Amino acid sequence: MIKQLKAIFPSLIQSTYDMHMDTDSYCWFTTSENKIVGIAKNELSKTENMLLETFLTPYQANQPPVTKREKQWIDILFNNRNQNQIESQQTYRFVYFTLSDDNVDSIAFREAIHGLFFTKVPIIWENSHQGLIIEEDLNSEEDVITYDEIIEVLMSDFYMNVHLFISPYFSDINNVIQQYEWTKNSYTSVHQYNKKPVIDYVEAVPYLLLDPLTEESISIIINSVLKDTVDDEELLKTIRIFLESNSNATLAAKNLYMHRNSLQYRVDKFIERSGIDVKQFKGALSVYLTLTLKQKLK
């Protein structure tokens, strides 16, 4: 695409997130591959600019300078290099955000986010109203973030609507680009059906199944929801029958020919290992659909 645009607009230049961009002389855009391009304003008519905006995303070039850690993540996600900058066993997750205001003060936004998290999390802007917050190794209990509270603070401070999609924790850095794309695409898919300010990957499962899924997406859903129970067939069978018994422990134990206390132990074990409460409707629905998806692949 960039070569074709260059042939039409000879002034086109490419930039990166950490470079200074001349906003006086150039209009800036991001491509579908998240490449940043600038075209001289004196080479663009109003009609041409509007046409470009149909397949390119206007980019707010006055973002704050990126930090060293943000630069590392930008290289990994958008330039496909330097994956060794992230430890192989490190866990991380993406919080994809969209803002209703295209003109938000990005420096003030960064300060607000850093004030709400326990560490200075990397913030990667895709354009003037969308981006990514990256949490790294935040698995301890004291580091649990209440996203509903974060939404309230941001909406009251900036007088705008904010939507967040929270991915699962990942650790396979070799697939980080696919994980990022899945997070972004999942937000887009889910937002068609559910406009809640905060949605995590567990709550998203029923909505994701409404659209065709790639094998890669199916794999991410199954492994993210079931986690290290994914190969524990005996435990998963127990959970499936428990859910098919309308979460009635007595009935499920009878169907499994086991003591009720033994069944309850297995259910609690699954909740502990997966982090999903299957005794609650949302967790139960997402887990059951995931188990059905897994069974279909056999």
CSV table of C-alpha atoms in Angstrom, one decimal:
chain,number,residue,atom,x,y,z
A,1,MET,CA,0.0,0.0,0.0
A,2,ILE,CA,2.8,2.5,0.9
A,3,LYS,CA,4.5,2.0,-2.5
A,4,GLN,CA,1.2,2.8,-4.3
A,5,LEU,CA,0.6,5.9,-2.1
A,6,LYS,CA,4.1,7.0,-2.7
A,7,ALA,CA,3.5,6.9,-6.5
A,8,ILE,CA,0.5,9.2,-6.1
A,9,PHE,CA,1.9,11.4,-3.3
A,10,PRO,CA,5.7,11.8,-3.9
A,11,SER,CA,6.1,13.7,-0.6
A,12,LEU,CA,5.0,10.6,1.5
A,13,ILE,CA,7.4,9.8,4.2
A,14,GLN,CA,7.4,7.0,6.9
A,15,SER,CA,7.9,7.6,10.5
A,16,THR,CA,8.0,5.7,13.8
A,17,TYR,CA,6.3,6.3,17.1
A,18,ASP,CA,9.5,7.6,18.7
A,19,MET,CA,10.4,10.1,16.0
A,20,HIS,CA,9.5,13.8,15.9
A,21,MET,CA,6.8,14.5,13.4
A,22,ASP,CA,6.4,17.8,11.6
A,23,THR,CA,2.7,18.6,12.1
A,24,ASP,CA,2.9,22.0,10.4
A,25,SER,CA,3.8,20.7,7.0
A,26,TYR,CA,2.5,17.1,7.1
A,27,CYS,CA,-0.8,15.3,7.6
A,28,TRP,CA,-0.1,12.0,9.5
A,29,PHE,CA,-1.9,8.7,9.1
A,30,THR,CA,-1.6,5.1,10.3
A,31,THR,CA,-2.1,2.2,7.9
A,32,SER,CA,-3.9,-1.1,8.6
A,33,GLU,CA,-0.5,-2.5,9.5
A,34,ASN,CA,0.1,0.3,12.0
A,35,LYS,CA,2.7,2.0,9.9
A,36,ILE,CA,2.9,5.8,10.3
A,37,VAL,CA,3.0,7.8,7.1
A,38,GLY,CA,3.0,11.6,6.5
A,39,ILE,CA,2.0,13.4,3.4
A,40,ALA,CA,2.8,17.1,2.7
A,41,LYS,CA,-0.2,19.3,3.3
A,42,ASN,CA,0.5,21.3,0.1
A,43,GLU,CA,0.2,18.1,-1.9
A,44,LEU,CA,-3.3,17.2,-0.5
A,45,SER,CA,-6.6,18.7,-1.5
A,46,LYS,CA,-9.5,18.6,0.9
A,47,THR,CA,-11.1,15.9,-1.2
A,48,GLU,CA,-7.9,13.8,-1.3
A,49,ASN,CA,-7.5,14.1,2.5
A,50,MET,CA,-11.1,12.9,3.0
A,51,LEU,CA,-10.5,10.0,0.6
A,52,LEU,CA,-7.4,8.9,2.5
A,53,GLU,CA,-9.3,8.9,5.7
A,54,THR,CA,-11.6,6.2,4.4
A,55,PHE,CA,-8.8,3.6,4.5
A,56,LEU,CA,-6.1,5.3,6.6
A,57,THR,CA,-6.5,6.4,10.2
A,58,PRO,CA,-5.6,10.0,11.0
A,59,TYR,CA,-2.7,10.0,13.5
A,60,GLN,CA,-2.2,12.6,16.3
A,61,ALA,CA,1.4,13.3,16.0
A,62,ASN,CA,1.8,15.3,19.2
A,63,GLN,CA,2.0,12.3,21.4
A,64,PRO,CA,4.4,12.5,24.4
A,65,PRO,CA,7.9,11.1,23.8
A,66,VAL,CA,7.9,7.3,24.2
A,67,THR,CA,9.7,5.8,27.2
A,68,LYS,CA,12.4,3.2,26.8
A,69,ARG,CA,10.0,0.4,27.7
A,70,GLU,CA,7.4,1.7,25.2
A,71,LYS,CA,10.0,1.8,22.5
A,72,GLN,CA,10.8,-1.8,23.2
A,73,TRP,CA,7.2,-2.8,22.9
A,74,ILE,CA,6.7,-0.7,19.7
A,75,ASP,CA,9.6,-2.5,18.2
A,76,ILE,CA,8.1,-5.9,19.1
A,77,LEU,CA,4.5,-5.2,18.1
A,78,PHE,CA,4.9,-3.0,15.0
A,79,ASN,CA,8.5,-3.6,13.7
A,80,ASN,CA,8.6,-7.3,14.4
A,81,ARG,CA,12.0,-7.3,16.1
A,82,ASN,CA,13.8,-7.4,19.4
A,83,GLN,CA,11.6,-9.9,21.1
A,84,ASN,CA,14.5,-10.9,23.3
A,85,GLN,CA,13.9,-7.6,25.2
A,86,ILE,CA,11.0,-9.3,27.0
A,87,GLU,CA,11.9,-12.2,29.3
A,88,SER,CA,10.7,-15.5,27.8
A,89,GLN,CA,8.6,-16.4,30.9
A,90,GLN,CA,7.3,-13.0,31.7
A,91,THR,CA,3.6,-12.6,31.9
A,92,TYR,CA,1.8,-9.6,30.3
A,93,ARG,CA,-1.6,-8.6,29.2
A,94,PHE,CA,-3.1,-5.9,26.9
A,95,VAL,CA,-5.7,-3.4,27.8
A,96,TYR,CA,-7.1,-2.0,24.5
A,97,PHE,CA,-8.7,1.4,25.0
A,98,THR,CA,-10.8,3.7,22.8
A,99,LEU,CA,-11.7,7.3,23.7
A,100,SER,CA,-14.6,9.3,22.5
A,101,ASP,CA,-12.5,12.5,22.3
A,102,ASP,CA,-10.0,12.7,19.4
A,103,ASN,CA,-8.3,15.7,21.0
A,104,VAL,CA,-7.5,14.4,24.5
A,105,ASP,CA,-4.4,15.7,26.1
A,106,SER,CA,-2.2,12.6,25.7
A,107,ILE,CA,0.3,13.8,28.3
A,108,ALA,CA,-2.4,14.4,30.9
A,109,PHE,CA,-3.9,11.0,30.0
A,110,ARG,CA,-0.6,9.3,30.5
A,111,GLU,CA,-0.2,11.0,33.9
A,112,ALA,CA,-3.7,9.9,34.9
A,113,ILE,CA,-3.0,6.3,33.9
A,114,HIS,CA,0.3,6.2,35.7
A,115,GLY,CA,-1.4,7.5,38.8
A,116,LEU,CA,-3.9,4.7,38.7
A,117,PHE,CA,-1.5,1.8,38.2
A,118,PHE,CA,1.1,0.5,40.6
A,119,THR,CA,3.9,0.9,38.0
A,120,LYS,CA,4.4,3.2,35.0
A,121,VAL,CA,2.8,0.9,32.5
A,122,PRO,CA,3.7,1.3,28.8
A,123,ILE,CA,1.0,3.2,26.8
A,124,ILE,CA,1.1,2.7,23.0
A,125,TRP,CA,-1.1,5.1,20.9
A,126,GLU,CA,-2.4,3.7,17.6
A,127,ASN,CA,-4.0,7.0,16.7
A,128,SER,CA,-5.6,10.0,18.4
A,129,HIS,CA,-8.2,8.0,20.3
A,130,GLN,CA,-7.1,4.3,20.4
A,131,GLY,CA,-4.2,2.6,22.0
A,132,LEU,CA,-2.9,-0.1,24.2
A,133,ILE,CA,-1.9,-0.2,27.9
A,134,ILE,CA,0.5,-3.1,28.7
A,135,GLU,CA,0.5,-4.6,32.1
A,136,GLU,CA,3.6,-6.7,33.0
A,137,ASP,CA,3.9,-9.3,35.8
A,138,LEU,CA,0.9,-7.9,37.8
A,139,ASN,CA,-0.3,-11.2,39.2
A,140,SER,CA,-0.1,-10.5,43.0
A,141,GLU,CA,-3.2,-9.8,44.9
A,142,GLU,CA,-2.2,-6.3,45.9
A,143,ASP,CA,-1.8,-5.4,42.2
A,144,VAL,CA,-5.3,-6.2,41.1
A,145,ILE,CA,-6.7,-3.3,39.1
A,146,THR,CA,-10.4,-2.4,39.4
A,147,TYR,CA,-11.1,-1.3,35.9
A,148,ASP,CA,-14.6,0.0,36.6
A,149,GLU,CA,-13.0,2.5,39.1
A,150,ILE,CA,-10.4,3.5,36.5
A,151,ILE,CA,-13.1,4.2,34.0
A,152,GLU,CA,-14.9,6.4,36.5
A,153,VAL,CA,-11.8,8.4,37.2
A,154,LEU,CA,-10.9,8.9,33.5
A,155,MET,CA,-14.5,9.8,32.5
A,156,SER,CA,-14.7,12.4,35.3
A,157,ASP,CA,-11.2,13.8,34.7
A,158,PHE,CA,-11.5,14.1,30.9
A,159,TYR,CA,-15.3,14.4,30.3
A,160,MET,CA,-15.3,11.7,27.7
A,161,ASN,CA,-16.4,8.1,27.2
A,162,VAL,CA,-13.8,5.4,27.6
A,163,HIS,CA,-14.0,1.7,26.6
A,164,LEU,CA,-11.6,-1.0,27.7
A,165,PHE,CA,-11.1,-4.5,26.6
A,166,ILE,CA,-8.9,-6.6,28.9
A,167,SER,CA,-7.0,-9.6,27.4
A,168,PRO,CA,-5.9,-12.6,29.4
A,169,TYR,CA,-2.3,-12.9,30.7
A,170,PHE,CA,0.1,-14.1,28.0
A,171,SER,CA,3.6,-15.5,28.4
A,172,ASP,CA,4.5,-16.7,24.9
A,173,ILE,CA,6.4,-13.7,23.5
A,174,ASN,CA,6.9,-15.5,20.2
A,175,ASN,CA,3.2,-15.1,19.4
A,176,VAL,CA,2.9,-11.6,20.8
A,177,ILE,CA,1.9,-10.0,17.5
A,178,GLN,CA,-0.9,-12.5,17.1
A,179,GLN,CA,-2.0,-11.9,20.7
A,180,TYR,CA,-2.1,-8.2,20.1
A,181,GLU,CA,-4.1,-8.5,16.9
A,182,TRP,CA,-6.5,-10.9,18.7
A,183,THR,CA,-7.0,-8.4,21.5
A,184,LYS,CA,-7.7,-5.6,19.1
A,185,ASN,CA,-10.0,-7.7,16.8
A,186,SER,CA,-11.8,-9.1,19.8
A,187,TYR,CA,-12.6,-5.6,21.1
A,188,THR,CA,-14.0,-4.7,17.6
A,189,SER,CA,-16.1,-7.8,17.5
A,190,VAL,CA,-17.5,-7.6,21.0
A,191,HIS,CA,-18.2,-3.9,20.8
A,192,GLN,CA,-20.8,-4.6,18.0
A,193,TYR,CA,-23.0,-6.4,20.6
A,194,ASN,CA,-22.0,-5.0,24.0
A,195,LYS,CA,-21.2,-1.3,24.7
A,196,LYS,CA,-20.2,-1.7,28.3
A,197,PRO,CA,-17.2,0.5,29.3
A,198,VAL,CA,-15.2,-2.5,30.5
A,199,ILE,CA,-15.2,-6.0,29.1
A,200,ASP,CA,-12.7,-8.7,29.8
A,201,TYR,CA,-11.8,-11.8,27.7
A,202,VAL,CA,-14.0,-14.1,29.8
A,203,GLU,CA,-17.2,-12.0,29.4
A,204,ALA,CA,-16.3,-11.6,25.7
A,205,VAL,CA,-16.5,-15.3,24.9
A,206,PRO,CA,-20.2,-15.5,24.0
A,207,TYR,CA,-20.0,-12.5,21.7
A,208,LEU,CA,-16.8,-13.7,20.0
A,209,LEU,CA,-18.7,-16.9,19.0
A,210,LEU,CA,-21.3,-14.9,17.1
A,211,ASP,CA,-18.8,-14.3,14.4
A,212,PRO,CA,-16.6,-16.7,12.4
A,213,LEU,CA,-13.4,-17.6,14.2
A,214,THR,CA,-10.0,-18.5,12.9
A,215,GLU,CA,-8.2,-21.6,14.3
A,216,GLU,CA,-5.8,-19.2,16.0
A,217,SER,CA,-8.6,-17.3,17.7
A,218,ILE,CA,-10.2,-20.6,18.9
A,219,SER,CA,-6.9,-21.7,20.3
A,220,ILE,CA,-6.4,-18.4,22.2
A,221,ILE,CA,-9.9,-18.6,23.7
A,222,ILE,CA,-9.6,-22.2,24.8
A,223,ASN,CA,-6.1,-21.8,26.4
A,224,SER,CA,-7.0,-18.4,27.9
A,225,VAL,CA,-10.2,-19.6,29.6
A,226,LEU,CA,-9.1,-23.1,30.6
A,227,LYS,CA,-5.5,-22.2,31.3
A,228,ASP,CA,-3.5,-25.1,32.9
A,229,THR,CA,-6.7,-27.3,33.1
A,230,VAL,CA,-6.9,-27.5,29.3
A,231,ASP,CA,-5.5,-31.1,29.3
A,232,ASP,CA,-7.1,-32.2,32.5
A,233,GLU,CA,-9.9,-34.2,30.9
A,234,GLU,CA,-11.3,-35.7,34.1
A,235,LEU,CA,-11.6,-32.2,35.7
A,236,LEU,CA,-13.1,-30.7,32.6
A,237,LYS,CA,-15.7,-33.5,32.4
A,238,THR,CA,-16.7,-32.8,36.0
A,239,ILE,CA,-17.1,-29.1,35.2
A,240,ARG,CA,-19.1,-29.8,32.1
A,241,ILE,CA,-21.5,-32.1,33.9
A,242,PHE,CA,-21.8,-29.7,36.8
A,243,LEU,CA,-22.8,-26.9,34.4
A,244,GLU,CA,-25.2,-29.2,32.5
A,245,SER,CA,-26.8,-30.0,35.8
A,246,ASN,CA,-27.7,-26.3,36.2
A,247,SER,CA,-24.8,-25.9,38.7
A,248,ASN,CA,-26.7,-28.2,41.1
A,249,ALA,CA,-23.9,-29.9,43.0
A,250,THR,CA,-26.2,-32.7,44.4
A,251,LEU,CA,-27.5,-33.5,40.9
A,252,ALA,CA,-24.1,-33.4,39.3
A,253,ALA,CA,-22.6,-35.6,42.0
A,254,LYS,CA,-25.3,-38.1,41.4
A,255,ASN,CA,-24.7,-38.1,37.6
A,256,LEU,CA,-21.0,-38.6,38.2
A,257,TYR,CA,-21.5,-41.3,40.8
A,258,MET,CA,-19.3,-39.4,43.3
A,259,HIS,CA,-19.8,-37.9,46.7
A,260,ARG,CA,-21.1,-34.3,46.7
A,261,ASN,CA,-18.0,-33.1,48.7
A,262,SER,CA,-15.7,-34.6,46.1
A,263,LEU,CA,-17.5,-32.8,43.3
A,264,GLN,CA,-17.4,-29.5,45.3
A,265,TYR,CA,-13.7,-29.9,45.7
A,266,ARG,CA,-13.2,-30.4,42.0
A,267,VAL,CA,-15.3,-27.3,41.2
A,268,ASP,CA,-13.3,-25.2,43.7
A,269,LYS,CA,-10.1,-26.6,42.2
A,270,PHE,CA,-11.1,-25.5,38.7
A,271,ILE,CA,-12.1,-22.0,40.0
A,272,GLU,CA,-8.7,-21.7,41.6
A,273,ARG,CA,-6.7,-22.8,38.6
A,274,SER,CA,-8.7,-21.0,35.9
A,275,GLY,CA,-9.5,-17.8,37.9
A,276,ILE,CA,-13.1,-18.1,36.7
A,277,ASP,CA,-16.1,-18.6,39.0
A,278,VAL,CA,-18.3,-21.2,37.3
A,279,LYS,CA,-20.8,-20.8,40.1
A,280,GLN,CA,-21.7,-17.4,38.6
A,281,PHE,CA,-23.7,-17.1,35.4
A,282,LYS,CA,-21.1,-15.1,33.3
A,283,GLY,CA,-18.3,-17.5,34.2
A,284,ALA,CA,-20.4,-20.6,33.8
A,285,LEU,CA,-21.6,-19.5,30.3
A,286,SER,CA,-18.1,-18.6,29.0
A,287,VAL,CA,-16.6,-21.8,30.4
A,288,TYR,CA,-19.4,-24.0,29.0
A,289,LEU,CA,-19.2,-22.5,25.6
A,290,THR,CA,-15.4,-22.9,25.7
A,291,LEU,CA,-15.7,-26.6,26.6
A,292,THR,CA,-18.2,-27.1,23.8
A,293,LEU,CA,-15.8,-25.4,21.4
A,294,LYS,CA,-13.0,-27.6,22.6
A,295,GLN,CA,-15.1,-30.7,22.3
A,296,LYS,CA,-16.0,-29.7,18.7
A,297,LEU,CA,-12.3,-29.7,17.8
A,298,LYS,CA,-11.8,-33.4,18.8
